[in-house]
Structure formats: C-alpha cells, structure tokens
C-alpha cells in the first residue's frame, strides 16, 4: 500500500537500478514516454531534445522505457512501452500523436521476514481478546496516528486458510459475467485456470516461502500484479485481468502475462488467453493483451462516471476507494447482489438477501455520487427481497438494518431529489415502517420503570437463526395467546418459565435496535414531508407528521434505555448489549447466549444511529479496548477483527469529534483487513497471520474504506445534519506545501466542492469552497493544523456580503450561503490568550 513518502517501500528483486537512481522523485517528475514514428510494424523513437531517430526492436530500451509490443487499434498504430527499472514503473501506450494511456503499477511485499512487527510486543499480547494496547500507544497524547506506524503493527495478509481450506486471495472479473476468476496466494490445483508453477517453475520457492509481492496495474484497475522473486536478482511478474470484451453470462475471458526479469531486463515473456493453450492451439497474440488492457481502462472509467473525486496527500486513498467500487461491481451478477465470490459459503444464493449487503453498498454509492447504481440496488432489493408485509426474504430479520434500509431510501431521495423510488415502493415502505412501529408499541407495554421500556425486541443479527428456538420465541410475542401463559397467568400449562425463555430467546431488546429504528423512521418521515410538499399530497403530509412525532418519542426511549442499562458488577461499570440485562457480554463465550451474541454489531450500529452521547461512545470504546473487544480500535469477535460494520462505528466517532480514533480505524482497516497490495477486503480477519484463519471476501467489508474516506472529508451530523468539511482530515495533510480537497461530494443540499492549500511557512492557508446550490445548508470547515499551529483569523477574499466566523479550529459559514467562497486563513503558533 503506497502512502507516497510516508511509508518507505522495500526493494523487490528483479527490477533495475532505477529505484536507486530516482528514489525520491515523484511520478509526475519522471520522464514521459518516448515520441514515436511508425513504418508499418517498425517503431522509431525520437529524442525530444536532439531530434535524433532510432529504430527499436522488441525489448530494446530507449531511456528508461522498454518496447514491449506494437499493434493496430481502430486504424491507429500504437506502441507499448514499460518502465522496468522501477518496481513501480509505468506502462504507456503511445501513438504518433502522443500517449493514449499511461498507467502506473503498485507493488507491496507480503512477506513477514526481515521486519519488526507488533511495536515490540509479543504477538500473543496484541491479538483480539487481549487489551488493545496498540491503540493506546498509537493515540498517546491525543496525537494523530501515523499511517506508517499503523501499517507496521501487523504483517500483511498472505494466505487465507479458513476451515482447513485455502481460500482466494483476490479475484478478477467484470459485472458482465457470473464467472468470477479467483487468484490464490498458493495455487489450488483443481481451481487454478493457469497454474503459476506450471508456466513459471522458478516461482515455487517464493510461493513456498510466502515471499510474494503484489499490487495493481493502473492504480485502481482490477488488473492484479504478483511478483515472485528468485535467484540473485530475478523475478517472474504475473499480470492478470478479466476483459469485458467477449464476457458471457457464465464465461469470463481472462488475460495473463508472465514476464521474467533480471535486473530490469526482459529475459522471457509468455501471454495466455484464459486457459493454458493446447498443443494445437494458435499462441496468444501479445498485442491482444495490451489491446484489452486499453479496453479495460476505458470500461472501468465509464463504470465510475459521476463519482466524487478525491485529491489528498496520501495518494493511495483515491485509488483504494475506486478499486473498492470495482471489486463490489465484479461480485454482482448484473443487478443481482452477491455477498461474496467463488465460495459457496459466501457466494451462495442463500446469502444474497443479507440486509447489510444492501445498506453498505447503497450508502457507499450514495456518498460518492454514484446515484444510478444506488437506485438500481434499492429498486432490485425491494422488488426481489422485500415481501408485501415489509419483512425480508432472508434467513432471519435484522431489526437495526430494517431501520437503516429506511435511511438508505431517504438518503437517495435527499441526495437526488428523485421521489419516484419512494412512490413505486410506497406500500412496501409503509409495511416496513408498520413492522417497526408495531414492535416499538409492543415494547411500551411493559413497566415504564424498566430499562427495556420502549426498547424494541428482535434479532439484531441474521445468524441468530442458527441458534434460535422459533417456537419459544413465538410464546414471547405479546400478541400470541401463549404469551400470557408464559407470564404465569395459567400455571396449569406446562412449558419453560418466562425467565428461562428471556435468558435463552434471541427476541431481545438489543441496545442497537431502537436507535437504528429511530434514525430510519425519522429519515423517511422527513423525506415524506418534502415529497408531500412537492406533490401537494395531504395524506402523505399527515403520515409524515405523525411519524415524526413517533420518532421524537422513540428517540427519548432509545436514549433512556441506553443510559438506564449501565450495569455495575464485580467492581466494573459497563453496558450490557441487551437493555436491562444483568450480564456483560464478556461473561460467556462469543455467540453462546443472547447476551454474548455479536457485541461488535451492537456497538457499531449503536454508534451509527447518532443516539448515544459522546461520553457513552467514549466509554463503550474504552471498555471494549480494556476487555480485548477492539484491535487497533476496530471492534472484534474475540478471535478476529470484523471487517464490515466498521464504517457505521466510525460515523459515531466522527459525530463526537473522536477524530484520532476514527483515523486509527480507517488506517487499520485499510492496511490490515485487506490484502496489502491488491486491496481485497476480508469479512473476518485473523491478526495471527501464521494461523491465517481469515474468512473470505465479502462486499460490505469492501465498501468500508470509501465510505469512511467520504466522511473524513465531508461529514454530515446524523442529528442536526450540520455539514463539516475536512472534519477528519489528518493534521499531516495541512503541513506546509500540502493540498487536498474533493469535487462534487454529495450532500442533501446538492454537491459541494472544496480545495485547501497550506502555506504554513508564511502562516497562511488558502481555501476555495463551492457551496451546495440548494439554500438551507449549514456548513463548517475544520482546520486540523499540525500542532502547535492553529488558525487565528479568516478573511473572505471574493465577497463583501458575508463574514465567516472562526471558533477554535472551525470556520462557520452562515447558514443558507450559496455560491463560491475564497478564503485566506492566518495561523499562529502562539498559545491562545
């Protein structure tokens, strides 16, 4: 994972001296690809300084560029050049009129050798289940965590050895085909289409030693690059990608290039189209490999048209986020969602309706401005997975996610102004609201003094269906006649006691249920209110008003239920995960009782709701850290780091200005819950890389980093909907000479853009903000300057009609302001008076 100069890259054997010749030179400063002329298939390189001409043969070099191929595309001759004297060198496809495509190549080591990990601790001291001492060390003194320090805490993910079986390391494919092609760290003979060792036997040593290097071609494209070092200074480099051309429903064409290098010079190259060739087959044309690479870039650029753009000093962030969208789209079968790929346990049809799959992908696509995809996902899910009564066709309900589904529908309308989706699915949306409000009304039938009063009962995780006793839970339904029997009103009827049922039943008032439902019905009610105004619909306006009143009461119930559930036991003050419970989650093994079932989900959803106070959020995080419930700030399941739901927790951290914790989770998830160079997310991550008990890829985990990145840069408070720009920007991004910003970031008032440039050497920061076009937004801008520097004053350069206030490190733009603002902020290092 490249973080530019912030993380020192190691040198991979096989590449030339260019890494030493230009170690600190930025890509933009490297010499561009050569000027060329063609005479048939012959290529002549032109020296831009002297004007001299030199005809090149294949694999001959001109400057730092090696000629790899020549081909014709749409009547134009093109030459392919590649920088092989750098492990991060570029590929350029050029014609006589200049470069048609120039893409970089990333490369990261996966080996755990010759590195110091765990910040000097024994591995066993920092694994899940142990106190989160790394979090405390990295955040000591309130400082921002440094990405290079977080990266160095644990070795990279290598093998995924889950349930005794080697699992895919990453994959390639296109949305056009259900045939997703897995790529293994160690080839699985019955699955590998082009076995690496068969084509390049010299790779065996690196594979056995787990000394592979990995990266991507094109920065973010789904073109996987794996390097296998051997010998004194040699390597085989494998590049594999799936081409959209020729992709069929159940067959995905895939290109492979095996390149053998010695000190940056080509020794051998082999091109393979989809499968190992048979003896009678015509060999693959090298030109087709590069022609399809050109098409690949154009195809995926088109797929991400309309997305927000991000420009930040840590250059990997933008590429990482774009690649996440690519991986999620590959996992789908057209519009149909898939939780995972390849593996039946994750890509089986029984998992397609998982509510978290819907909510994570919709929120992420909406936050990045990919509105057509978000609409398609919502529409498809409502048509195919939601019943007319509002329940979901899945193995079990998730009450909190029912609420988040409503928030997703509201967010789509708020960001786009398109109310047709709400109208088309009005009956199902109303039925979903009715399901939730009925559960809430049932929760208010108990004694008001109980902490569970108004706290909605129901499973918070669909996996509960593996353990729940459906018949017993029916008896706990207050609308079921058997409920009164279980309350002791008919002692002659045999059956388990109420207390026994309530200890074993998973129909519990989990602390996250009511808060997430509050947010969902509040959000949908506000959207209904706006639609009613647009359409002049009196019935819809009345419905919205009534639901908003219910939401206000539900918020109070949720907050009271949380605060009245604090439990002091054996000298420890903490929160159980069930309202009013007398047991902490750590008192029983994970998932063995309702009180210990997925506390990580409860905390993540609770933080996402916006309901708990800052003090409660901080105490939840601290107690989890002390009890081994977090690793690098990420909630775990006591054995593994849980790779999805992470963004939900980060929203709560940012809401309460726990920025350093949010940054730690952001870096930790990116570096340690993904493959290091190919950025493929894992559902549950084993931090013991030698054991490697990683569960496979899942799409919700892949959506985490881009969602958090948006909120670090443009954050909307879940309660008052205040927009704060750069709220979570690392202080290092404001060091002198740095600049960062976003273009076309979605908000409820329309797109917002801003760009910040630091001139702290002279005590200045320059800002340009393009505010949302729809009036009504309240916008603040955070300036987390490197300490001890702080903002002192602000001047509006282009407008005399308004003033921007400065409070602490935050610029406050008057509510309702639109248009463009150009600001100059003066900074000081003096302590405030």
CSV table of C-alpha atoms in Angstrom, one decimal, residues 276-586:
chain,number,residue,atom,x,y,z
A,276,UNK,CA,-3.3,-22.9,-20.8
A,277,UNK,CA,-3.0,-23.4,-24.6
A,278,UNK,CA,-3.4,-26.9,-26.0
A,279,UNK,CA,-0.6,-28.2,-28.4
A,280,UNK,CA,-2.8,-27.4,-31.5
A,281,UNK,CA,-3.9,-24.0,-30.3
A,282,UNK,CA,-2.6,-20.9,-32.0
A,283,UNK,CA,-0.5,-19.0,-29.4
A,284,UNK,CA,-2.0,-15.9,-27.9
A,285,UNK,CA,-1.1,-12.7,-29.7
A,286,UNK,CA,0.9,-10.4,-27.3
A,287,UNK,CA,-0.8,-7.4,-29.0
A,288,UNK,CA,-4.2,-8.6,-27.8
A,289,UNK,CA,-3.0,-8.4,-24.2
A,290,UNK,CA,-2.3,-4.7,-24.5
A,291,UNK,CA,-5.3,-4.0,-26.7
A,292,UNK,CA,-7.6,-5.5,-24.0
A,293,UNK,CA,-5.7,-3.6,-21.3
A,294,UNK,CA,-6.6,-0.4,-23.1
A,295,UNK,CA,-10.3,-1.5,-23.3
A,296,UNK,CA,-10.2,-2.5,-19.6
A,297,UNK,CA,-9.2,1.1,-18.6
A,298,UNK,CA,-12.0,2.7,-20.7
A,299,UNK,CA,-14.6,0.2,-19.5
A,300,UNK,CA,-14.0,0.9,-15.8
A,301,UNK,CA,-13.6,4.6,-16.2
A,302,UNK,CA,-17.1,4.6,-17.7
A,303,UNK,CA,-18.5,2.4,-14.8
A,304,UNK,CA,-17.4,5.1,-12.3
A,305,UNK,CA,-18.6,8.1,-14.3
A,306,UNK,CA,-20.1,10.7,-12.0
A,307,UNK,CA,-18.3,9.7,-8.8
A,308,UNK,CA,-16.9,12.3,-6.4
A,309,UNK,CA,-13.2,12.8,-6.9
A,310,UNK,CA,-10.7,13.0,-4.1
A,311,UNK,CA,-7.3,14.6,-4.1
A,312,UNK,CA,-5.3,14.1,-0.8
A,313,UNK,CA,-1.6,13.9,0.1
A,314,UNK,CA,-1.8,10.1,0.8
A,315,UNK,CA,-2.2,9.2,-2.8
A,316,UNK,CA,-3.3,5.7,-2.2
A,317,UNK,CA,-6.7,6.8,-0.7
A,318,UNK,CA,-8.3,7.8,-4.0
A,319,UNK,CA,-7.1,4.6,-5.8
A,320,UNK,CA,-8.1,2.4,-2.9
A,321,UNK,CA,-11.7,3.8,-2.9
A,322,UNK,CA,-12.1,3.5,-6.7
A,323,UNK,CA,-10.8,-0.1,-6.5
A,324,UNK,CA,-13.4,-0.9,-3.8
A,325,UNK,CA,-16.2,0.0,-6.1
A,326,UNK,CA,-14.7,-2.1,-8.9
A,327,UNK,CA,-14.5,-5.1,-6.6
A,328,UNK,CA,-18.1,-4.8,-5.5
A,329,UNK,CA,-19.3,-4.5,-9.0
A,330,UNK,CA,-17.4,-7.6,-10.1
A,331,UNK,CA,-19.0,-9.5,-7.3
A,332,UNK,CA,-22.5,-8.8,-8.6
A,333,UNK,CA,-24.3,-10.8,-11.3
A,334,UNK,CA,-25.7,-7.9,-13.2
A,335,UNK,CA,-28.0,-6.1,-10.8
A,336,UNK,CA,-28.2,-9.1,-8.5
A,337,UNK,CA,-26.3,-8.7,-5.2
A,338,UNK,CA,-23.8,-11.3,-4.0
A,339,UNK,CA,-22.3,-11.3,-0.5
A,340,UNK,CA,-19.1,-12.9,-1.6
A,341,UNK,CA,-17.4,-14.6,-4.6
A,342,UNK,CA,-16.5,-18.1,-5.6
A,343,UNK,CA,-17.0,-19.7,-2.2
A,344,UNK,CA,-20.4,-21.3,-1.7
A,345,UNK,CA,-20.3,-20.3,2.0
A,346,UNK,CA,-20.3,-16.7,0.9
A,347,UNK,CA,-21.4,-16.5,-2.7
A,348,UNK,CA,-24.3,-19.0,-2.4
A,349,UNK,CA,-27.7,-17.7,-3.3
A,350,UNK,CA,-28.9,-18.1,0.3
A,351,UNK,CA,-26.8,-15.1,1.2
A,352,UNK,CA,-27.9,-12.7,-1.5
A,353,UNK,CA,-30.6,-11.0,0.7
A,354,UNK,CA,-28.3,-10.2,3.6
A,355,UNK,CA,-29.5,-6.7,4.7
A,356,UNK,CA,-26.0,-5.4,5.4
A,357,UNK,CA,-25.1,-6.1,1.7
A,358,UNK,CA,-27.9,-3.7,0.6
A,359,UNK,CA,-27.2,-1.0,3.2
A,360,UNK,CA,-23.4,-0.9,2.9
A,361,UNK,CA,-23.3,-0.7,-0.9
A,362,UNK,CA,-26.2,1.8,-1.2
A,363,UNK,CA,-24.7,4.2,1.4
A,364,UNK,CA,-21.3,4.0,-0.2
A,365,UNK,CA,-22.6,4.6,-3.7
A,366,UNK,CA,-24.7,7.5,-2.5
A,367,UNK,CA,-21.9,9.1,-0.5
A,368,UNK,CA,-19.7,9.0,-3.7
A,369,UNK,CA,-22.4,10.3,-6.0
A,370,UNK,CA,-23.0,7.0,-7.9
A,371,UNK,CA,-26.7,7.6,-7.9
A,372,UNK,CA,-27.8,5.3,-10.7
A,373,UNK,CA,-26.2,2.3,-9.1
A,374,UNK,CA,-27.7,3.1,-5.7
A,375,UNK,CA,-31.2,3.4,-7.2
A,376,UNK,CA,-30.8,0.1,-9.1
A,377,UNK,CA,-29.6,-1.6,-5.9
A,378,UNK,CA,-32.5,-0.3,-3.8
A,379,UNK,CA,-35.1,-1.0,-6.5
A,380,UNK,CA,-33.9,-4.5,-7.1
A,381,UNK,CA,-33.8,-5.4,-3.4
A,382,UNK,CA,-37.3,-4.0,-2.8
A,383,UNK,CA,-38.7,-6.0,-5.7
A,384,UNK,CA,-37.0,-9.3,-5.1
A,385,UNK,CA,-36.2,-9.5,-1.4
A,386,UNK,CA,-38.9,-7.5,0.5
A,387,UNK,CA,-42.3,-9.1,1.0
A,388,UNK,CA,-45.5,-7.1,0.8
A,389,UNK,CA,-45.7,-7.2,4.6
A,390,UNK,CA,-42.3,-5.4,4.9
A,391,UNK,CA,-40.3,-8.4,6.0
A,392,UNK,CA,-37.2,-9.5,4.2
A,393,UNK,CA,-36.7,-12.8,2.3
A,394,UNK,CA,-33.7,-13.9,4.3
A,395,UNK,CA,-32.9,-16.5,6.9
A,396,UNK,CA,-33.7,-14.0,9.7
A,397,UNK,CA,-34.5,-10.4,10.4
A,398,UNK,CA,-32.0,-7.7,11.5
A,399,UNK,CA,-34.1,-5.1,13.3
A,400,UNK,CA,-31.4,-2.4,13.1
A,401,UNK,CA,-30.9,-2.9,9.4
A,402,UNK,CA,-34.7,-2.6,8.8
A,403,UNK,CA,-34.2,0.9,10.1
A,404,UNK,CA,-31.0,1.6,8.1
A,405,UNK,CA,-32.9,0.5,4.9
A,406,UNK,CA,-35.4,3.3,5.5
A,407,UNK,CA,-32.4,5.7,6.0
A,408,UNK,CA,-31.0,4.5,2.6
A,409,UNK,CA,-34.3,5.2,0.8
A,410,UNK,CA,-34.5,8.6,2.4
A,411,UNK,CA,-30.8,9.4,1.6
A,412,UNK,CA,-31.3,8.5,-2.0
A,413,UNK,CA,-34.2,10.9,-2.3
A,414,UNK,CA,-32.4,13.6,-0.3
A,415,UNK,CA,-29.3,13.4,-2.5
A,416,UNK,CA,-31.1,13.2,-5.9
A,417,UNK,CA,-34.5,14.8,-5.5
A,418,UNK,CA,-35.9,11.7,-7.3
A,419,UNK,CA,-39.0,10.7,-5.4
A,420,UNK,CA,-40.1,8.0,-7.9
A,421,UNK,CA,-38.5,5.2,-6.0
A,422,UNK,CA,-40.4,6.1,-2.9
A,423,UNK,CA,-43.6,6.3,-4.9
A,424,UNK,CA,-43.1,3.0,-6.7
A,425,UNK,CA,-42.5,1.1,-3.5
A,426,UNK,CA,-44.7,3.1,-1.2
A,427,UNK,CA,-46.7,0.0,0.0
A,428,UNK,CA,-43.6,-2.0,1.0
A,429,UNK,CA,-42.0,1.0,2.7
A,430,UNK,CA,-45.2,1.7,4.6
A,431,UNK,CA,-45.3,-2.0,5.6
A,432,UNK,CA,-41.7,-1.9,6.8
A,433,UNK,CA,-42.5,1.2,8.9
A,434,UNK,CA,-45.5,-0.6,10.3
A,435,UNK,CA,-43.4,-3.6,11.2
A,436,UNK,CA,-41.0,-1.4,13.2
A,437,UNK,CA,-43.6,0.8,14.9
A,438,UNK,CA,-45.6,-2.2,16.0
A,439,UNK,CA,-42.5,-3.7,17.7
A,440,UNK,CA,-41.9,-0.3,19.3
A,441,UNK,CA,-45.5,-0.1,20.6
A,442,UNK,CA,-45.2,-3.6,22.0
A,443,UNK,CA,-42.0,-2.5,23.8
A,444,UNK,CA,-44.0,0.2,25.5
A,445,UNK,CA,-46.5,-2.2,27.1
A,446,UNK,CA,-44.1,-3.2,29.8
A,447,UNK,CA,-43.5,-1.4,33.1
A,448,UNK,CA,-42.2,2.2,32.3
A,449,UNK,CA,-39.6,1.9,35.0
A,450,UNK,CA,-37.8,-1.0,33.2
A,451,UNK,CA,-34.7,-0.1,31.2
A,452,UNK,CA,-36.2,-2.1,28.4
A,453,UNK,CA,-39.3,0.2,28.2
A,454,UNK,CA,-39.6,1.3,24.6
A,455,UNK,CA,-36.6,-0.7,23.5
A,456,UNK,CA,-37.5,-2.8,20.5
A,457,UNK,CA,-37.2,-6.6,20.8
A,458,UNK,CA,-35.9,-8.7,17.9
A,459,UNK,CA,-32.8,-10.3,16.4
A,460,UNK,CA,-30.0,-7.8,15.6
A,461,UNK,CA,-28.1,-10.4,13.5
A,462,UNK,CA,-29.5,-12.8,11.0
A,463,UNK,CA,-27.0,-15.5,12.1
A,464,UNK,CA,-29.2,-15.9,15.2
A,465,UNK,CA,-31.3,-18.2,13.0
A,466,UNK,CA,-28.7,-20.8,13.5
A,467,UNK,CA,-29.4,-21.0,17.2
A,468,UNK,CA,-32.9,-19.6,18.0
A,469,UNK,CA,-35.8,-21.7,19.1
A,470,UNK,CA,-38.6,-20.3,17.0
A,471,UNK,CA,-41.4,-22.0,19.0
A,472,UNK,CA,-40.2,-20.5,22.3
A,473,UNK,CA,-39.8,-17.0,20.7
A,474,UNK,CA,-43.4,-17.2,19.5
A,475,UNK,CA,-44.5,-17.5,23.0
A,476,UNK,CA,-42.8,-14.3,23.9
A,477,UNK,CA,-44.9,-12.4,21.4
A,478,UNK,CA,-47.4,-10.3,23.4
A,479,UNK,CA,-50.0,-10.7,20.6
A,480,UNK,CA,-49.8,-14.5,20.9
A,481,UNK,CA,-52.2,-16.2,23.4
A,482,UNK,CA,-49.4,-18.3,24.8
A,483,UNK,CA,-47.7,-15.1,25.9
A,484,UNK,CA,-50.0,-14.8,29.0
A,485,UNK,CA,-49.4,-18.4,29.8
A,486,UNK,CA,-45.7,-17.7,29.9
A,487,UNK,CA,-46.3,-14.7,32.1
A,488,UNK,CA,-47.7,-17.1,34.7
A,489,UNK,CA,-51.4,-16.4,34.3
A,490,UNK,CA,-52.1,-20.1,33.6
A,491,UNK,CA,-49.9,-22.2,35.9
A,492,UNK,CA,-51.5,-25.4,34.7
A,493,UNK,CA,-49.9,-25.1,31.3
A,494,UNK,CA,-46.6,-26.9,31.0
A,495,UNK,CA,-43.6,-25.1,29.5
A,496,UNK,CA,-40.4,-23.3,30.3
A,497,UNK,CA,-40.6,-20.3,32.7
A,498,UNK,CA,-40.6,-16.8,31.4
A,499,UNK,CA,-37.2,-16.1,33.0
A,500,UNK,CA,-35.8,-19.1,31.2
A,501,UNK,CA,-37.3,-18.0,27.9
A,502,UNK,CA,-36.0,-14.5,28.3
A,503,UNK,CA,-32.5,-15.7,29.0
A,504,UNK,CA,-32.4,-18.1,26.0
A,505,UNK,CA,-34.5,-16.2,23.5
A,506,UNK,CA,-32.9,-14.0,20.9
A,507,UNK,CA,-36.0,-11.8,20.7
A,508,UNK,CA,-34.3,-9.3,22.9
A,509,UNK,CA,-34.2,-5.5,23.3
A,510,UNK,CA,-30.6,-5.2,21.9
A,511,UNK,CA,-29.4,-1.7,22.6
A,512,UNK,CA,-28.9,-1.0,18.9
A,513,UNK,CA,-32.4,-1.9,17.7
A,514,UNK,CA,-34.4,1.2,18.9
A,515,UNK,CA,-31.6,3.7,18.0
A,516,UNK,CA,-31.3,2.5,14.4
A,517,UNK,CA,-35.1,2.3,14.0
A,518,UNK,CA,-35.4,5.8,15.3
A,519,UNK,CA,-33.0,7.1,12.7
A,520,UNK,CA,-34.7,5.2,9.9
A,521,UNK,CA,-38.2,6.4,10.7
A,522,UNK,CA,-37.0,9.9,11.4
A,523,UNK,CA,-35.2,10.0,8.0
A,524,UNK,CA,-38.1,8.5,6.0
A,525,UNK,CA,-40.6,10.8,7.7
A,526,UNK,CA,-38.5,13.9,6.8
A,527,UNK,CA,-38.3,12.7,3.2
A,528,UNK,CA,-42.1,12.0,3.0
A,529,UNK,CA,-42.6,15.5,4.4
A,530,UNK,CA,-40.6,17.0,1.5
A,531,UNK,CA,-42.2,14.8,-1.1
A,532,UNK,CA,-45.7,15.8,0.2
A,533,UNK,CA,-44.8,19.5,-0.2
A,534,UNK,CA,-43.6,18.9,-3.8
A,535,UNK,CA,-46.7,16.9,-4.7
A,536,UNK,CA,-49.3,18.7,-2.6
A,537,UNK,CA,-50.2,15.4,-1.0
A,538,UNK,CA,-52.2,16.0,2.2
A,539,UNK,CA,-52.3,12.3,3.1
A,540,UNK,CA,-48.6,11.9,2.8
A,541,UNK,CA,-48.0,15.1,4.8
A,542,UNK,CA,-50.2,13.8,7.6
A,543,UNK,CA,-48.5,10.5,7.6
A,544,UNK,CA,-45.1,12.2,7.8
A,545,UNK,CA,-46.2,14.4,10.6
A,546,UNK,CA,-47.5,11.5,12.7
A,547,UNK,CA,-44.3,9.5,12.1
A,548,UNK,CA,-42.1,12.4,13.1
A,549,UNK,CA,-44.0,12.7,16.4
A,550,UNK,CA,-43.4,9.0,17.0
A,551,UNK,CA,-39.7,9.4,16.1
A,552,UNK,CA,-39.3,12.1,18.7
A,553,UNK,CA,-40.7,9.8,21.4
A,554,UNK,CA,-38.7,6.8,20.2
A,555,UNK,CA,-35.5,8.8,20.4
A,556,UNK,CA,-36.2,9.5,24.1
A,557,UNK,CA,-37.0,5.9,24.7
A,558,UNK,CA,-33.8,4.8,23.0
A,559,UNK,CA,-31.6,7.2,24.9
A,560,UNK,CA,-33.2,6.4,28.2
A,561,UNK,CA,-32.9,2.7,27.5
A,562,UNK,CA,-29.2,3.0,26.9
A,563,UNK,CA,-28.5,5.2,29.9
A,564,UNK,CA,-30.6,3.1,32.3
A,565,UNK,CA,-28.9,-0.1,31.3
A,566,UNK,CA,-25.5,0.8,32.8
A,567,UNK,CA,-24.5,-2.1,35.0
A,568,UNK,CA,-22.0,-2.2,37.8
A,569,UNK,CA,-20.9,-5.7,38.6
A,570,UNK,CA,-17.7,-7.1,40.3
A,571,UNK,CA,-16.4,-3.5,40.5
A,572,UNK,CA,-16.8,-2.9,36.7
A,573,UNK,CA,-19.2,-0.3,35.3
A,574,UNK,CA,-20.2,-1.1,31.7
A,575,UNK,CA,-23.0,-1.6,29.3
A,576,UNK,CA,-24.6,-5.0,28.5
A,577,UNK,CA,-25.7,-5.4,24.9
A,578,UNK,CA,-29.3,-6.0,26.0
A,579,UNK,CA,-31.4,-3.3,27.7
A,580,UNK,CA,-31.7,-4.1,31.4
A,581,UNK,CA,-29.6,-7.2,31.2
A,582,UNK,CA,-27.7,-8.3,34.3
A,583,UNK,CA,-24.9,-9.9,32.3
A,584,UNK,CA,-22.0,-8.4,30.4
A,585,UNK,CA,-21.1,-9.8,27.0
A,586,UNK,CA,-17.7,-11.0,28.2
